[in-house]
Amino acid sequence: MTLYEGESSDVWEDGMEEVEQIVLSDYKTKEEMHALMVEKGFQLKSPDEIEAMKLKKQKEAAEEEEKKTKRREENRIRREESRRKKEEEKKIKEEEKEKEDAVVGEQTKEAHAMKKEEL
């Protein structure tokens, strides 16, 4: 167990400083562990406080999952729009190519017709 000095329970927050490291496996009984916790200033939380913490964590987890789901859906929609756009561009290019081929074909027919007239 690592003890940190500061007000926050978030050990990664700025200003938190490691004070002491304790090897918990050195404590063999529940009573020894409890005495250590009391000595280090830990306080037992009431069942209501524990329940409130659990509910808060569940709510945070649900919100995070909702955010992830929303991001996945937004990404899916973007991919689908991109796919549709590419298909539309491909279709437009194909139609332009067909028109171009038709014009070239018509010009070729006209050129052949003119050669026949010359002969």
Tab-separated table of C-alpha atoms in Angstrom:
chain	number	residue	atom	x	y	z
A	1	MET	CA	0.000	0.000	0.000
A	2	THR	CA	1.316	3.453	-0.804
A	3	LEU	CA	0.296	6.417	1.318
A	4	TYR	CA	0.126	9.863	-0.261
A	5	GLU	CA	-0.018	13.264	1.350
A	6	GLY	CA	-2.753	15.629	0.223
A	7	GLU	CA	-6.503	16.137	0.236
A	8	SER	CA	-7.498	14.209	-2.863
A	9	SER	CA	-8.180	10.513	-3.127
A	10	ASP	CA	-6.893	10.774	-6.702
A	11	VAL	CA	-3.227	9.863	-6.380
A	12	TRP	CA	-2.486	11.177	-9.871
A	13	GLU	CA	-3.611	14.696	-9.052
A	14	ASP	CA	-0.950	17.410	-8.938
A	15	GLY	CA	0.504	18.045	-5.529
A	16	MET	CA	0.164	14.482	-4.273
A	17	GLU	CA	3.377	13.239	-2.768
A	18	GLU	CA	4.272	9.685	-1.767
A	19	VAL	CA	4.845	9.576	1.980
A	20	GLU	CA	5.254	5.906	2.806
A	21	GLN	CA	5.023	2.406	1.342
A	22	ILE	CA	3.678	-0.421	3.466
A	23	VAL	CA	3.867	-4.104	2.570
A	24	LEU	CA	0.409	-5.408	3.444
A	25	SER	CA	1.463	-9.045	3.246
A	26	ASP	CA	3.404	-8.431	6.472
A	27	TYR	CA	0.084	-8.190	8.333
A	28	LYS	CA	-1.317	-11.643	9.002
A	29	THR	CA	-4.628	-10.946	10.720
A	30	LYS	CA	-7.611	-8.714	10.150
A	31	GLU	CA	-7.001	-7.100	13.548
A	32	GLU	CA	-3.411	-6.175	12.645
A	33	MET	CA	-4.584	-4.697	9.343
A	34	HIS	CA	-7.382	-2.780	11.069
A	35	ALA	CA	-4.938	-1.376	13.660
A	36	LEU	CA	-2.632	-0.241	10.850
A	37	MET	CA	-5.479	1.546	9.081
A	38	VAL	CA	-6.538	3.339	12.268
A	39	GLU	CA	-2.906	4.280	12.981
A	40	LYS	CA	-2.556	5.806	9.501
A	41	GLY	CA	-5.702	7.899	9.916
A	42	PHE	CA	-8.153	5.935	7.809
A	43	GLN	CA	-11.761	6.218	8.916
A	44	LEU	CA	-14.438	3.594	8.503
A	45	LYS	CA	-17.208	4.737	6.175
A	46	SER	CA	-20.816	4.227	7.091
A	47	PRO	CA	-22.922	1.796	5.013
A	48	ASP	CA	-24.732	4.823	3.542
A	49	GLU	CA	-21.434	6.422	2.460
A	50	ILE	CA	-20.284	3.158	0.913
A	51	GLU	CA	-23.578	2.763	-0.942
A	52	ALA	CA	-23.387	6.377	-2.168
A	53	MET	CA	-19.852	5.748	-3.475
A	54	LYS	CA	-20.977	2.577	-5.261
A	55	LEU	CA	-23.917	4.395	-6.853
A	56	LYS	CA	-21.650	7.241	-7.936
A	57	LYS	CA	-19.212	4.792	-9.570
A	58	GLN	CA	-22.070	2.954	-11.289
A	59	LYS	CA	-23.464	6.227	-12.606
A	60	GLU	CA	-20.036	7.296	-13.875
A	61	ALA	CA	-19.548	3.911	-15.556
A	62	ALA	CA	-22.982	4.144	-17.191
A	63	GLU	CA	-22.241	7.676	-18.430
A	64	GLU	CA	-18.889	6.563	-19.837
A	65	GLU	CA	-20.515	3.607	-21.589
A	66	GLU	CA	-23.156	5.959	-23.011
A	67	LYS	CA	-20.405	8.250	-24.338
A	68	LYS	CA	-18.613	5.289	-25.920
A	69	THR	CA	-21.843	4.086	-27.517
A	70	LYS	CA	-22.544	7.557	-28.874
A	71	ARG	CA	-18.996	7.842	-30.304
A	72	ARG	CA	-19.312	4.409	-31.937
A	73	GLU	CA	-22.642	5.407	-33.507
A	74	GLU	CA	-21.221	8.728	-34.734
A	75	ASN	CA	-18.254	6.885	-36.255
A	76	ARG	CA	-20.581	4.349	-37.900
A	77	ILE	CA	-22.657	7.163	-39.391
A	78	ARG	CA	-19.526	8.934	-40.689
A	79	ARG	CA	-18.267	5.717	-42.283
A	80	GLU	CA	-21.659	5.103	-43.882
A	81	GLU	CA	-21.816	8.669	-45.231
A	82	SER	CA	-18.291	8.324	-46.601
A	83	ARG	CA	-19.189	5.014	-48.268
A	84	ARG	CA	-22.331	6.550	-49.824
A	85	LYS	CA	-20.377	9.561	-51.052
A	86	LYS	CA	-17.766	7.317	-52.692
A	87	GLU	CA	-20.527	5.263	-54.345
A	88	GLU	CA	-22.187	8.428	-55.655
A	89	GLU	CA	-18.868	9.731	-56.995
A	90	LYS	CA	-18.223	6.373	-58.671
A	91	LYS	CA	-21.696	6.377	-60.215
A	92	ILE	CA	-21.240	9.932	-61.501
A	93	LYS	CA	-17.868	8.997	-63.030
A	94	GLU	CA	-19.403	5.933	-64.667
A	95	GLU	CA	-22.249	8.034	-66.108
A	96	GLU	CA	-19.755	10.611	-67.401
A	97	LYS	CA	-17.685	7.812	-68.964
A	98	GLU	CA	-20.811	6.374	-70.628
A	99	LYS	CA	-21.703	9.817	-72.020
A	100	GLU	CA	-18.141	10.279	-73.216
A	101	ASP	CA	-18.149	6.835	-74.822
A	102	ALA	CA	-21.481	7.612	-76.492
A	103	VAL	CA	-20.115	10.873	-77.912
A	104	VAL	CA	-16.946	9.146	-79.138
A	105	GLY	CA	-19.067	6.340	-80.614
A	106	GLU	CA	-21.264	8.853	-82.409
A	107	GLN	CA	-18.216	10.706	-83.725
A	108	THR	CA	-16.752	7.414	-84.927
A	109	LYS	CA	-19.980	6.548	-86.744
A	110	GLU	CA	-20.008	9.967	-88.372
A	111	ALA	CA	-16.365	9.574	-89.408
A	112	HIS	CA	-17.114	6.141	-90.928
A	113	ALA	CA	-20.152	7.517	-92.705
A	114	MET	CA	-18.095	10.345	-94.178
A	115	LYS	CA	-15.433	7.884	-95.398
A	116	LYS	CA	-18.118	5.759	-97.049
A	117	GLU	CA	-19.449	8.835	-98.826
A	118	GLU	CA	-15.954	9.663	-100.035
A	119	LEU	CA	-15.531	6.177	-101.452
